[in-house]
Amino acid sequence: AMAAKRGTDEMRDRVVLGEFGVRNVHTTDFPGNYPGYDDAWDQQRFEEAFRVDIIREEEGALEFDMVGIDAAIANAFRRILLAEVPTMAVEKVFVYNNTSIVQDEILAHRLGLIPIRADPRLFEYRNQGDEEGTEIDTLQFQLKIKCSRNPQAAKESSDPNELYFNHKVYSKHMTWVPLGNQTDLFPDADFRPVHDDILIALLRPGQEIDVLMHCVKGIGKDHAKFSPVATASYRLLPDITLLQPVEDEAAEKLQKCFSPGVIEIQNIKGKKVARVANARFDTFSREVFRHESLKNLVRLARVRNHYIFSVESTGILPPDVLVSEAIKILMGKCQRFLNELDSVPME
């Protein structure tokens, strides 16, 4: 009976990695599935078990643990971050002059993909079918640049940086042109591309680019340029168990099978003994399964309800803001769903 309970617990709490394939991948903890387990949803129990731990927060990147939720919810956050948190991006490009070798539509596409540092929460979505933008839903940028020869350049020089002025068009050349009363609306605004050094095109003397751009608010579902994250992903917390003591040469061999920092070797009574120091660092290359002598000494698993999220922002909004916006969007979806349920008359 104890062994059966252990097996059931493993099935409920761990995803096990075998040499070929993965066991227990499905969620099975719904009410009545296991005798002796009460799996009915209980808010108080959920609140006691659920937690979020921030692991590291750097410029533009955030790693945090979300413990005690189901895969469906974790995945909902990931997908909302990728496709439903809005940002501002170039949507329309009015080309007044473009004699560079970059075709108009390629140029427009490149401009669209440049992340714009503008808080999307300050703007409304543009109405369907509106040709003209207004100050509440549009940001206007101008890019006007012409390449010319440098008369002071040395005769024998072949370096374009010396020979020409303005031969590289960078994102820093995009300038904000306030629309309507935007100067008063955003007195201390600094709307510009997130990075100054994105190369847009190369010019030669006599070539010029003169375009006007309209940025609008949108979501990644409609076009990837609106996605606020470079990456948003999660993985399950690794869990490595040594099934029996591993010593001496075997211990050193075992250490080499895992990522650095996962297995440490302790000296106990003159013997080298392996122990799991920090399973979190492991990438699960399954290298250990290549060694006949080691493969039955370890159990590789992942903790089923412990999600390690990593969110990397494109720089428009900091990642912690993105996550809290994603939570608000999910709450809004739930609220909409509940309202629908209330408003539909029951048959």
Tab-separated table of C-alpha atoms in Angstrom:
chain	number	residue	atom	x	y	z
A	1	ALA	CA	0.000	0.000	0.000
A	2	MET	CA	2.874	2.379	0.857
A	3	ALA	CA	4.498	1.682	-2.501
A	4	ALA	CA	1.204	2.300	-4.273
A	5	LYS	CA	0.791	5.620	-2.460
A	6	ARG	CA	4.368	6.558	-3.373
A	7	GLY	CA	3.642	5.709	-7.009
A	8	THR	CA	0.476	7.776	-6.970
A	9	ASP	CA	2.254	10.718	-5.333
A	10	GLU	CA	4.974	10.557	-7.970
A	11	MET	CA	2.359	10.496	-10.720
A	12	ARG	CA	0.613	13.533	-9.226
A	13	ASP	CA	3.661	15.621	-8.331
A	14	ARG	CA	6.397	14.728	-10.797
A	15	VAL	CA	6.939	14.484	-14.521
A	16	VAL	CA	9.570	11.770	-14.882
A	17	LEU	CA	12.210	11.797	-17.608
A	18	GLY	CA	13.165	8.372	-18.830
A	19	GLU	CA	15.917	7.417	-21.250
A	20	PHE	CA	13.335	7.357	-24.050
A	21	GLY	CA	10.437	9.714	-23.516
A	22	VAL	CA	8.682	11.336	-20.585
A	23	ARG	CA	6.226	9.779	-18.112
A	24	ASN	CA	3.226	11.314	-16.311
A	25	VAL	CA	2.884	14.336	-18.534
A	26	HIS	CA	-0.874	14.719	-18.121
A	27	THR	CA	-2.650	16.608	-15.381
A	28	THR	CA	-4.654	14.026	-13.442
A	29	ASP	CA	-5.575	15.761	-10.196
A	30	PHE	CA	-9.260	16.320	-10.801
A	31	PRO	CA	-11.888	15.293	-8.226
A	32	GLY	CA	-12.591	11.583	-7.832
A	33	ASN	CA	-9.627	10.455	-9.905
A	34	TYR	CA	-7.637	9.006	-7.003
A	35	PRO	CA	-9.317	7.333	-4.038
A	36	GLY	CA	-8.154	8.938	-0.802
A	37	TYR	CA	-7.260	12.291	-2.365
A	38	ASP	CA	-9.604	15.245	-2.173
A	39	ASP	CA	-8.890	17.120	-5.376
A	40	ALA	CA	-11.927	19.402	-5.315
A	41	TRP	CA	-11.028	23.044	-5.934
A	42	ASP	CA	-10.698	24.901	-2.691
A	43	GLN	CA	-9.790	28.570	-2.677
A	44	GLN	CA	-8.270	28.606	0.788
A	45	ARG	CA	-6.088	25.598	0.040
A	46	PHE	CA	-5.009	27.168	-3.237
A	47	GLU	CA	-4.085	30.449	-1.548
A	48	GLU	CA	-2.004	28.606	1.053
A	49	ALA	CA	-0.097	26.635	-1.579
A	50	PHE	CA	0.287	29.311	-4.247
A	51	ARG	CA	3.317	31.585	-4.261
A	52	VAL	CA	5.414	33.705	-6.588
A	53	ASP	CA	9.143	34.146	-5.933
A	54	ILE	CA	11.250	36.654	-7.855
A	55	ILE	CA	14.580	34.976	-8.584
A	56	ARG	CA	16.426	37.642	-10.494
A	57	GLU	CA	15.574	40.967	-11.995
A	58	GLU	CA	17.980	42.579	-14.423
A	59	GLU	CA	17.672	45.355	-16.974
A	60	GLY	CA	14.960	44.057	-19.274
A	61	ALA	CA	14.898	40.483	-17.943
A	62	LEU	CA	12.976	38.854	-15.123
A	63	GLU	CA	13.056	35.312	-13.774
A	64	PHE	CA	10.403	34.273	-11.300
A	65	ASP	CA	8.867	31.082	-9.930
A	66	MET	CA	5.134	30.507	-9.913
A	67	VAL	CA	4.311	27.587	-7.647
A	68	GLY	CA	1.011	25.831	-7.100
A	69	ILE	CA	-0.815	26.394	-10.399
A	70	ASP	CA	-1.895	24.235	-13.290
A	71	ALA	CA	-0.151	24.147	-16.664
A	72	ALA	CA	-3.189	25.728	-18.308
A	73	ILE	CA	-2.869	28.875	-16.193
A	74	ALA	CA	0.907	29.090	-16.608
A	75	ASN	CA	0.460	28.761	-20.357
A	76	ALA	CA	-2.268	31.408	-20.368
A	77	PHE	CA	0.209	33.892	-18.851
A	78	ARG	CA	2.868	32.974	-21.392
A	79	ARG	CA	0.504	33.421	-24.326
A	80	ILE	CA	-0.931	36.680	-23.023
A	81	LEU	CA	2.602	38.062	-22.649
A	82	LEU	CA	3.430	37.068	-26.216
A	83	ALA	CA	0.257	38.063	-27.982
A	84	GLU	CA	-2.104	40.190	-25.915
A	85	VAL	CA	-0.183	42.828	-23.963
A	86	PRO	CA	-0.373	45.919	-26.205
A	87	THR	CA	2.463	48.190	-27.373
A	88	MET	CA	2.924	51.027	-29.852
A	89	ALA	CA	4.530	50.272	-33.227
A	90	VAL	CA	4.816	51.858	-36.669
A	91	GLU	CA	1.693	50.902	-38.643
A	92	LYS	CA	1.596	53.360	-41.547
A	93	VAL	CA	4.572	54.748	-43.455
A	94	PHE	CA	4.002	57.678	-45.796
A	95	VAL	CA	6.864	57.690	-48.279
A	96	TYR	CA	7.494	61.184	-49.688
A	97	ASN	CA	10.851	60.295	-51.150
A	98	ASN	CA	12.970	57.162	-51.145
A	99	THR	CA	15.833	56.933	-53.610
A	100	SER	CA	17.787	54.407	-51.519
A	101	ILE	CA	18.138	50.818	-52.749
A	102	VAL	CA	15.761	49.618	-50.032
A	103	GLN	CA	12.302	49.229	-51.583
A	104	ASP	CA	9.443	51.147	-49.984
A	105	GLU	CA	7.648	48.108	-48.565
A	106	ILE	CA	10.843	46.584	-47.178
A	107	LEU	CA	11.647	49.925	-45.557
A	108	ALA	CA	8.137	50.131	-44.086
A	109	HIS	CA	8.453	46.579	-42.753
A	110	ARG	CA	11.803	47.359	-41.107
A	111	LEU	CA	10.436	50.524	-39.529
A	112	GLY	CA	7.475	48.578	-38.166
A	113	LEU	CA	9.769	46.185	-36.300
A	114	ILE	CA	11.680	48.918	-34.437
A	115	PRO	CA	10.539	48.938	-30.784
A	116	ILE	CA	9.201	52.383	-29.838
A	117	ARG	CA	9.660	53.628	-26.286
A	118	ALA	CA	6.134	54.881	-25.604
A	119	ASP	CA	3.895	53.700	-22.792
A	120	PRO	CA	0.935	52.041	-24.535
A	121	ARG	CA	-1.246	52.746	-21.483
A	122	LEU	CA	-1.292	56.439	-22.453
A	123	PHE	CA	-3.010	55.743	-25.778
A	124	GLU	CA	-6.291	54.391	-27.130
A	125	TYR	CA	-6.685	51.830	-29.908
A	126	ARG	CA	-7.300	53.443	-33.265
A	127	ASN	CA	-10.847	52.933	-34.580
A	128	GLN	CA	-11.384	50.568	-37.497
A	129	GLY	CA	-11.319	52.418	-40.804
A	130	ASP	CA	-9.797	55.667	-39.475
A	131	GLU	CA	-7.396	57.037	-42.062
A	132	GLU	CA	-6.251	60.024	-40.045
A	133	GLY	CA	-4.791	59.492	-36.590
A	134	THR	CA	-5.557	61.773	-33.655
A	135	GLU	CA	-3.490	62.785	-30.652
A	136	ILE	CA	-5.085	60.097	-28.455
A	137	ASP	CA	-4.310	57.108	-30.671
A	138	THR	CA	-1.321	57.955	-32.860
A	139	LEU	CA	2.343	58.884	-32.501
A	140	GLN	CA	3.992	60.492	-35.490
A	141	PHE	CA	7.675	60.152	-36.362
A	142	GLN	CA	9.676	61.639	-39.177
A	143	LEU	CA	12.756	60.205	-40.843
A	144	LYS	CA	14.371	62.648	-43.249
A	145	ILE	CA	17.970	62.128	-44.233
A	146	LYS	CA	20.130	62.706	-47.295
A	147	CYS	CA	23.585	61.359	-48.031
A	148	SER	CA	26.335	63.610	-49.420
A	149	ARG	CA	30.058	63.472	-50.176
A	150	ASN	CA	32.567	64.702	-47.634
A	151	PRO	CA	34.656	67.296	-49.520
A	152	GLN	CA	37.369	67.091	-46.839
A	153	ALA	CA	37.944	63.341	-47.329
A	154	ALA	CA	41.425	62.166	-48.294
A	155	LYS	CA	41.808	61.474	-52.039
A	156	GLU	CA	42.965	57.864	-51.675
A	157	SER	CA	40.496	56.964	-48.884
A	158	SER	CA	38.120	54.053	-49.494
A	159	ASP	CA	36.377	54.148	-46.118
A	160	PRO	CA	32.683	55.072	-46.527
A	161	ASN	CA	32.694	56.586	-43.022
A	162	GLU	CA	35.254	59.117	-44.246
A	163	LEU	CA	33.967	59.621	-47.787
A	164	TYR	CA	30.293	60.280	-47.015
A	165	PHE	CA	28.046	62.129	-44.575
A	166	ASN	CA	24.844	60.443	-43.364
A	167	HIS	CA	25.497	57.227	-45.246
A	168	LYS	CA	24.118	55.106	-42.412
A	169	VAL	CA	20.490	55.612	-41.456
A	170	TYR	CA	19.950	54.690	-37.823
A	171	SER	CA	16.852	54.527	-35.634
A	172	LYS	CA	18.203	57.586	-33.788
A	173	HIS	CA	17.369	59.640	-36.891
A	174	MET	CA	13.656	59.074	-36.265
A	175	THR	CA	12.229	62.180	-34.603
A	176	TRP	CA	8.910	62.580	-32.867
A	177	VAL	CA	6.495	65.037	-34.480
A	178	PRO	CA	3.741	65.946	-31.985
A	179	LEU	CA	0.184	65.655	-33.273
A	180	GLY	CA	-2.568	68.061	-32.163
A	181	ASN	CA	-2.119	68.945	-28.494
A	182	GLN	CA	0.429	66.208	-27.703
A	183	THR	CA	3.019	68.778	-26.608
A	184	ASP	CA	0.681	69.764	-23.751
A	185	LEU	CA	-0.574	66.188	-23.141
A	186	PHE	CA	2.981	64.831	-22.749
A	187	PRO	CA	5.126	67.764	-21.555
A	188	ASP	CA	8.049	65.612	-20.420
A	189	ALA	CA	7.596	62.833	-22.984
A	190	ASP	CA	10.585	61.375	-24.735
A	191	PHE	CA	9.035	59.261	-27.473
A	192	ARG	CA	11.756	57.571	-29.465
A	193	PRO	CA	13.011	54.153	-30.519
A	194	VAL	CA	14.197	51.986	-27.604
A	195	HIS	CA	17.618	51.581	-29.248
A	196	ASP	CA	19.404	54.383	-31.076
A	197	ASP	CA	21.743	52.169	-33.073
A	198	ILE	CA	19.395	50.043	-35.194
A	199	LEU	CA	20.641	50.261	-38.773
A	200	ILE	CA	17.719	50.956	-41.104
A	201	ALA	CA	19.421	51.501	-44.475
A	202	LEU	CA	22.676	52.437	-46.191
A	203	LEU	CA	22.821	55.427	-48.525
A	204	ARG	CA	25.216	56.748	-51.141
A	205	PRO	CA	25.651	60.401	-52.226
A	206	GLY	CA	22.473	61.820	-53.745
A	207	GLN	CA	20.226	59.151	-52.240
A	208	GLU	CA	17.682	60.221	-49.658
A	209	ILE	CA	14.874	58.946	-47.500
A	210	ASP	CA	11.971	61.140	-46.468
A	211	VAL	CA	9.149	59.326	-44.691
A	212	LEU	CA	6.482	60.070	-42.116
A	213	MET	CA	5.375	57.265	-39.780
A	214	HIS	CA	2.236	56.693	-37.765
A	215	CYS	CA	2.565	54.489	-34.681
A	216	VAL	CA	-0.587	52.909	-33.320
A	217	LYS	CA	-1.454	50.662	-30.395
A	218	GLY	CA	-1.826	46.976	-31.166
A	219	ILE	CA	-1.281	43.430	-29.897
A	220	GLY	CA	0.990	40.582	-30.940
A	221	LYS	CA	-2.005	38.542	-32.123
A	222	ASP	CA	-2.412	40.967	-35.017
A	223	HIS	CA	1.265	41.372	-35.861
A	224	ALA	CA	4.471	40.233	-34.170
A	225	LYS	CA	5.812	43.811	-34.189
A	226	PHE	CA	3.371	44.632	-31.352
A	227	SER	CA	4.687	41.855	-29.085
A	228	PRO	CA	6.227	43.442	-25.960
A	229	VAL	CA	8.592	40.545	-25.194
A	230	ALA	CA	11.670	39.202	-26.893
A	231	THR	CA	11.015	35.875	-25.179
A	232	ALA	CA	8.530	34.698	-22.588
A	233	SER	CA	8.848	31.076	-21.608
A	234	TYR	CA	8.574	28.741	-18.676
A	235	ARG	CA	10.060	25.444	-17.643
A	236	LEU	CA	9.287	23.075	-14.811
A	237	LEU	CA	11.656	22.959	-11.846
A	238	PRO	CA	14.129	20.081	-12.263
A	239	ASP	CA	14.212	17.462	-9.526
A	240	ILE	CA	17.137	15.046	-9.391
A	241	THR	CA	17.238	12.142	-6.940
A	242	LEU	CA	20.201	9.860	-6.336
A	243	LEU	CA	18.715	6.423	-5.687
A	244	GLN	CA	21.849	5.099	-3.955
A	245	PRO	CA	25.241	6.472	-2.871
A	246	VAL	CA	27.574	7.353	-5.750
A	247	GLU	CA	31.255	7.401	-4.820
A	248	ASP	CA	34.795	8.065	-6.129
A	249	GLU	CA	35.248	7.746	-9.916
A	250	ALA	CA	31.524	7.207	-10.410
A	251	ALA	CA	30.849	10.448	-8.533
A	252	GLU	CA	33.189	12.422	-10.789
A	253	LYS	CA	31.686	10.825	-13.880
A	254	LEU	CA	28.211	11.695	-12.591
A	255	GLN	CA	29.195	15.311	-11.974
A	256	LYS	CA	30.316	15.639	-15.593
A	257	CYS	CA	26.919	14.380	-16.820
A	258	PHE	CA	25.078	17.420	-15.465
A	259	SER	CA	25.290	21.162	-15.911
A	260	PRO	CA	27.841	22.999	-13.720
A	261	GLY	CA	26.661	23.481	-10.129
A	262	VAL	CA	24.122	20.644	-10.149
A	263	ILE	CA	26.188	17.868	-8.554
A	264	GLU	CA	28.793	18.598	-5.891
A	265	ILE	CA	31.340	16.171	-4.517
A	266	GLN	CA	31.771	15.987	-0.770
A	267	ASN	CA	34.608	14.353	1.084
A	268	ILE	CA	33.185	11.938	3.641
A	269	LYS	CA	35.677	9.770	5.605
A	270	GLY	CA	38.180	9.917	2.752
A	271	LYS	CA	35.604	8.989	0.135
A	272	LYS	CA	34.327	11.273	-2.582
A	273	VAL	CA	30.543	11.212	-2.399
A	274	ALA	CA	28.219	12.883	-4.897
A	275	ARG	CA	25.172	14.862	-3.813
A	276	VAL	CA	22.675	17.045	-5.624
A	277	ALA	CA	23.597	20.653	-4.854
A	278	ASN	CA	21.167	22.591	-7.038
A	279	ALA	CA	18.987	20.764	-9.539
A	280	ARG	CA	17.597	24.059	-10.826
A	281	PHE	CA	20.681	24.658	-12.979
A	282	ASP	CA	20.234	21.458	-14.958
A	283	THR	CA	19.179	21.504	-18.605
A	284	PHE	CA	18.324	17.777	-18.681
A	285	SER	CA	20.594	16.770	-21.510
A	286	ARG	CA	20.052	13.162	-20.260
A	287	GLU	CA	23.781	12.574	-20.683
A	288	VAL	CA	23.635	10.290	-17.639
A	289	PHE	CA	21.576	7.733	-19.620
A	290	ARG	CA	24.541	7.124	-21.908
A	291	HIS	CA	26.464	5.470	-19.085
A	292	GLU	CA	25.277	1.940	-18.274
A	293	SER	CA	26.926	2.128	-14.834
A	294	LEU	CA	25.113	5.338	-13.866
A	295	LYS	CA	21.757	5.310	-15.547
A	296	ASN	CA	19.962	3.314	-12.876
A	297	LEU	CA	21.360	5.357	-10.003
A	298	VAL	CA	19.426	8.557	-10.705
A	299	ARG	CA	15.831	9.602	-11.148
A	300	LEU	CA	15.336	12.674	-13.316
A	301	ALA	CA	12.021	14.412	-12.864
A	302	ARG	CA	10.385	17.800	-12.941
A	303	VAL	CA	8.115	19.258	-10.293
A	304	ARG	CA	4.692	19.381	-11.893
A	305	ASN	CA	3.342	22.599	-10.383
A	306	HIS	CA	6.535	24.642	-10.051
A	307	TYR	CA	6.997	26.904	-13.086
A	308	ILE	CA	10.169	28.883	-13.696
A	309	PHE	CA	9.201	31.824	-15.907
A	310	SER	CA	11.671	33.901	-17.788
A	311	VAL	CA	10.418	37.109	-19.359
A	312	GLU	CA	12.674	39.243	-21.494
A	313	SER	CA	11.270	42.619	-22.550
A	314	THR	CA	11.965	44.401	-25.834
A	315	GLY	CA	12.589	47.468	-23.674
A	316	ILE	CA	9.266	49.258	-24.131
A	317	LEU	CA	8.001	48.339	-20.662
A	318	PRO	CA	9.969	46.675	-17.853
A	319	PRO	CA	9.234	42.935	-17.505
A	320	ASP	CA	7.593	43.235	-14.075
A	321	VAL	CA	5.081	45.704	-15.540
A	322	LEU	CA	4.456	43.319	-18.443
A	323	VAL	CA	3.673	40.485	-16.028
A	324	SER	CA	1.279	42.591	-13.972
A	325	GLU	CA	-0.402	43.803	-17.184
A	326	ALA	CA	-0.762	40.162	-18.288
A	327	ILE	CA	-2.415	39.336	-14.950
A	328	LYS	CA	-4.854	42.232	-15.438
A	329	ILE	CA	-5.699	40.990	-18.933
A	330	LEU	CA	-6.364	37.460	-17.651
A	331	MET	CA	-8.564	38.890	-14.893
A	332	GLY	CA	-10.456	40.871	-17.526
A	333	LYS	CA	-10.996	37.714	-19.590
A	334	CYS	CA	-12.356	35.870	-16.552
A	335	GLN	CA	-14.640	38.773	-15.691
A	336	ARG	CA	-15.961	38.903	-19.262
A	337	PHE	CA	-16.593	35.174	-19.179
A	338	LEU	CA	-18.488	35.413	-15.875
A	339	ASN	CA	-20.573	38.297	-17.213
A	340	GLU	CA	-21.445	36.234	-20.291
A	341	LEU	CA	-22.554	33.380	-18.047
A	342	ASP	CA	-24.748	35.745	-16.041
A	343	SER	CA	-26.317	37.372	-19.086
A	344	VAL	CA	-27.192	34.186	-21.028
A	345	PRO	CA	-30.700	33.045	-20.016
A	346	MET	CA	-30.673	29.421	-18.909
A	347	GLU	CA	-32.736	27.068	-21.052
